[in-house]
Amino acid sequence: RDADADTLAVLDEAAAAAPLRGVIHCYSTSPQMGHEAVAMGLHLGLGGILTFRRSDELRATVRDLPRDRILLETDSPFLAPLPHRGKRNEPAYIPHVAAVLAELWGTGTDEVARITTENFFRLFKKAARP
């Protein structure tokens, strides 16, 4: 937290040496961080914070980011989405995050699931498809 400038400097240096692949876990910081990380080739992991009432800036940023760079994640056992905030987080709560993302994208949760699942398999090439 509060380390966007330092993080971007390290990532920028690494990107100068080789193309980047990876995930900014639990992305919830500045719009600049999101846009620059995506421009470097990284994906952004979104979890329960996206559903929080005070996450307007995050939602506005995510709305404008390329859909092919978004992943869903839980950060279990922390940061449970609304309506479970303050409780132990678990993977079963991902649909709450997907619902907010669907609203931002103007699509359904099935489409969010399809896009973010494809993003996962494109990033993690060795993962076995069902």
mmCIF file of C-alpha atoms in Angstrom:
data_model
loop_
_atom_site.group_PDB
_atom_site.id
_atom_site.type_symbol
_atom_site.label_atom_id
_atom_site.label_comp_id
_atom_site.label_asym_id
_atom_site.label_seq_id
_atom_site.Cartn_x
_atom_site.Cartn_y
_atom_site.Cartn_z
ATOM 1 C CA ARG A 1 0.000 0.000 0.000
ATOM 2 C CA ASP A 2 1.115 3.521 -0.730
ATOM 3 C CA ALA A 3 3.952 2.079 -2.772
ATOM 4 C CA ASP A 4 2.663 2.580 -6.306
ATOM 5 C CA ALA A 5 5.584 4.757 -7.413
ATOM 6 C CA ASP A 6 8.149 2.305 -6.037
ATOM 7 C CA THR A 7 6.307 -0.687 -7.472
ATOM 8 C CA LEU A 8 5.997 0.909 -10.901
ATOM 9 C CA ALA A 9 9.703 1.804 -10.880
ATOM 10 C CA VAL A 10 10.655 -1.818 -10.167
ATOM 11 C CA LEU A 11 8.215 -3.129 -12.776
ATOM 12 C CA ASP A 12 9.413 -0.603 -15.346
ATOM 13 C CA GLU A 13 13.006 -1.709 -14.807
ATOM 14 C CA ALA A 14 12.008 -5.366 -15.144
ATOM 15 C CA ALA A 15 9.949 -4.634 -18.270
ATOM 16 C CA ALA A 16 12.984 -3.008 -19.883
ATOM 17 C CA ALA A 17 14.853 -6.315 -19.568
ATOM 18 C CA ALA A 18 12.091 -8.698 -20.684
ATOM 19 C CA PRO A 19 8.347 -8.722 -21.383
ATOM 20 C CA LEU A 20 6.303 -9.001 -18.205
ATOM 21 C CA ARG A 21 3.711 -11.670 -17.442
ATOM 22 C CA GLY A 22 1.941 -11.875 -14.146
ATOM 23 C CA VAL A 23 -0.752 -10.512 -11.867
ATOM 24 C CA ILE A 24 -0.999 -7.469 -9.650
ATOM 25 C CA HIS A 25 -2.682 -9.314 -6.792
ATOM 26 C CA CYS A 26 -5.653 -7.655 -5.104
ATOM 27 C CA TYR A 27 -5.449 -4.553 -7.291
ATOM 28 C CA SER A 28 -7.041 -1.644 -5.470
ATOM 29 C CA THR A 29 -4.669 1.286 -5.792
ATOM 30 C CA SER A 30 -4.391 4.228 -8.153
ATOM 31 C CA PRO A 31 -5.728 4.447 -11.700
ATOM 32 C CA GLN A 32 -2.147 5.153 -12.818
ATOM 33 C CA MET A 33 -0.970 1.862 -11.312
ATOM 34 C CA GLY A 34 -3.702 -0.076 -13.091
ATOM 35 C CA HIS A 35 -3.169 1.517 -16.479
ATOM 36 C CA GLU A 36 0.636 1.309 -16.344
ATOM 37 C CA ALA A 37 0.654 -2.293 -15.114
ATOM 38 C CA VAL A 38 -1.659 -3.319 -17.950
ATOM 39 C CA ALA A 39 0.482 -1.403 -20.457
ATOM 40 C CA MET A 40 3.482 -3.433 -19.250
ATOM 41 C CA GLY A 41 1.605 -6.653 -19.994
ATOM 42 C CA LEU A 42 0.365 -7.513 -16.516
ATOM 43 C CA HIS A 43 -3.076 -8.650 -15.417
ATOM 44 C CA LEU A 44 -5.007 -7.195 -12.489
ATOM 45 C CA GLY A 45 -6.616 -9.437 -9.885
ATOM 46 C CA LEU A 46 -9.903 -8.095 -8.528
ATOM 47 C CA GLY A 47 -11.557 -9.262 -5.351
ATOM 48 C CA GLY A 48 -13.955 -8.145 -2.671
ATOM 49 C CA ILE A 49 -12.660 -4.565 -2.508
ATOM 50 C CA LEU A 50 -14.401 -3.911 -5.833
ATOM 51 C CA THR A 51 -17.748 -4.288 -4.021
ATOM 52 C CA PHE A 52 -16.989 -1.935 -1.125
ATOM 53 C CA ARG A 53 -19.021 1.266 -0.877
ATOM 54 C CA ARG A 54 -15.935 3.498 -0.863
ATOM 55 C CA SER A 55 -14.369 1.910 -3.952
ATOM 56 C CA ASP A 56 -15.856 4.306 -6.493
ATOM 57 C CA GLU A 57 -12.457 5.258 -7.929
ATOM 58 C CA LEU A 58 -11.505 1.598 -8.292
ATOM 59 C CA ARG A 59 -14.760 0.805 -10.078
ATOM 60 C CA ALA A 60 -14.307 3.789 -12.417
ATOM 61 C CA THR A 61 -10.767 2.656 -13.234
ATOM 62 C CA VAL A 62 -11.735 -0.969 -13.800
ATOM 63 C CA ARG A 63 -14.551 0.097 -16.130
ATOM 64 C CA ASP A 64 -11.922 1.658 -18.436
ATOM 65 C CA LEU A 65 -9.301 -1.104 -18.335
ATOM 66 C CA PRO A 66 -8.990 -3.726 -21.080
ATOM 67 C CA ARG A 67 -11.196 -6.701 -20.272
ATOM 68 C CA ASP A 68 -8.527 -9.133 -21.414
ATOM 69 C CA ARG A 69 -6.328 -8.109 -18.452
ATOM 70 C CA ILE A 70 -8.803 -8.729 -15.628
ATOM 71 C CA LEU A 71 -8.863 -11.750 -13.314
ATOM 72 C CA LEU A 72 -11.145 -12.518 -10.378
ATOM 73 C CA GLU A 73 -9.655 -13.633 -7.063
ATOM 74 C CA THR A 74 -10.756 -14.061 -3.473
ATOM 75 C CA ASP A 75 -7.805 -13.046 -1.273
ATOM 76 C CA SER A 76 -9.286 -15.607 1.132
ATOM 77 C CA PRO A 77 -9.655 -15.499 4.044
ATOM 78 C CA PHE A 78 -9.500 -11.697 3.857
ATOM 79 C CA LEU A 79 -11.508 -8.905 2.194
ATOM 80 C CA ALA A 80 -14.851 -10.633 1.760
ATOM 81 C CA PRO A 81 -17.123 -8.793 -0.687
ATOM 82 C CA LEU A 82 -20.385 -7.153 0.243
ATOM 83 C CA PRO A 83 -22.704 -8.485 1.647
ATOM 84 C CA HIS A 84 -20.188 -10.624 3.567
ATOM 85 C CA ARG A 85 -17.708 -7.881 4.468
ATOM 86 C CA GLY A 86 -16.101 -8.453 7.845
ATOM 87 C CA LYS A 87 -16.581 -12.207 7.637
ATOM 88 C CA ARG A 88 -14.148 -14.874 6.506
ATOM 89 C CA ASN A 89 -13.817 -14.699 2.714
ATOM 90 C CA GLU A 90 -14.185 -17.816 0.598
ATOM 91 C CA PRO A 91 -14.277 -18.710 -3.112
ATOM 92 C CA ALA A 92 -18.069 -19.102 -2.986
ATOM 93 C CA TYR A 93 -18.280 -15.292 -2.753
ATOM 94 C CA ILE A 94 -16.681 -14.642 -6.168
ATOM 95 C CA PRO A 95 -20.132 -14.228 -7.795
ATOM 96 C CA HIS A 96 -20.560 -11.015 -5.773
ATOM 97 C CA VAL A 97 -17.407 -9.587 -7.354
ATOM 98 C CA ALA A 98 -18.458 -10.853 -10.783
ATOM 99 C CA ALA A 99 -21.845 -9.136 -10.395
ATOM 100 C CA VAL A 100 -20.216 -5.755 -9.769
ATOM 101 C CA LEU A 101 -17.862 -6.277 -12.704
ATOM 102 C CA ALA A 102 -20.801 -7.258 -14.924
ATOM 103 C CA GLU A 103 -22.574 -4.044 -13.982
ATOM 104 C CA LEU A 104 -19.463 -1.998 -14.800
ATOM 105 C CA TRP A 105 -19.069 -3.728 -18.161
ATOM 106 C CA GLY A 106 -22.761 -3.649 -18.997
ATOM 107 C CA THR A 107 -22.915 -7.407 -19.434
ATOM 108 C CA GLY A 108 -24.008 -10.506 -17.548
ATOM 109 C CA THR A 109 -22.110 -12.518 -14.982
ATOM 110 C CA ASP A 110 -21.851 -15.442 -17.414
ATOM 111 C CA GLU A 111 -19.903 -13.201 -19.789
ATOM 112 C CA VAL A 112 -17.671 -11.985 -16.951
ATOM 113 C CA ALA A 113 -16.993 -15.611 -16.007
ATOM 114 C CA ARG A 114 -16.179 -16.497 -19.617
ATOM 115 C CA ILE A 115 -13.823 -13.538 -20.099
ATOM 116 C CA THR A 116 -11.982 -13.873 -16.799
ATOM 117 C CA THR A 117 -11.661 -17.645 -17.190
ATOM 118 C CA GLU A 118 -10.149 -17.215 -20.659
ATOM 119 C CA ASN A 119 -7.807 -14.578 -19.246
ATOM 120 C CA PHE A 120 -6.696 -17.045 -16.583
ATOM 121 C CA PHE A 121 -5.905 -19.791 -19.078
ATOM 122 C CA ARG A 122 -4.153 -17.378 -21.438
ATOM 123 C CA LEU A 123 -1.922 -16.179 -18.584
ATOM 124 C CA PHE A 124 -1.364 -19.532 -16.885
ATOM 125 C CA LYS A 125 -0.685 -21.616 -19.964
ATOM 126 C CA LYS A 126 0.216 -24.766 -18.032
ATOM 127 C CA ALA A 127 -3.091 -24.858 -16.158
ATOM 128 C CA ALA A 128 -5.239 -27.788 -17.233
ATOM 129 C CA ARG A 129 -8.539 -26.840 -18.805
ATOM 130 C CA PRO A 130 -11.582 -28.730 -17.507
#
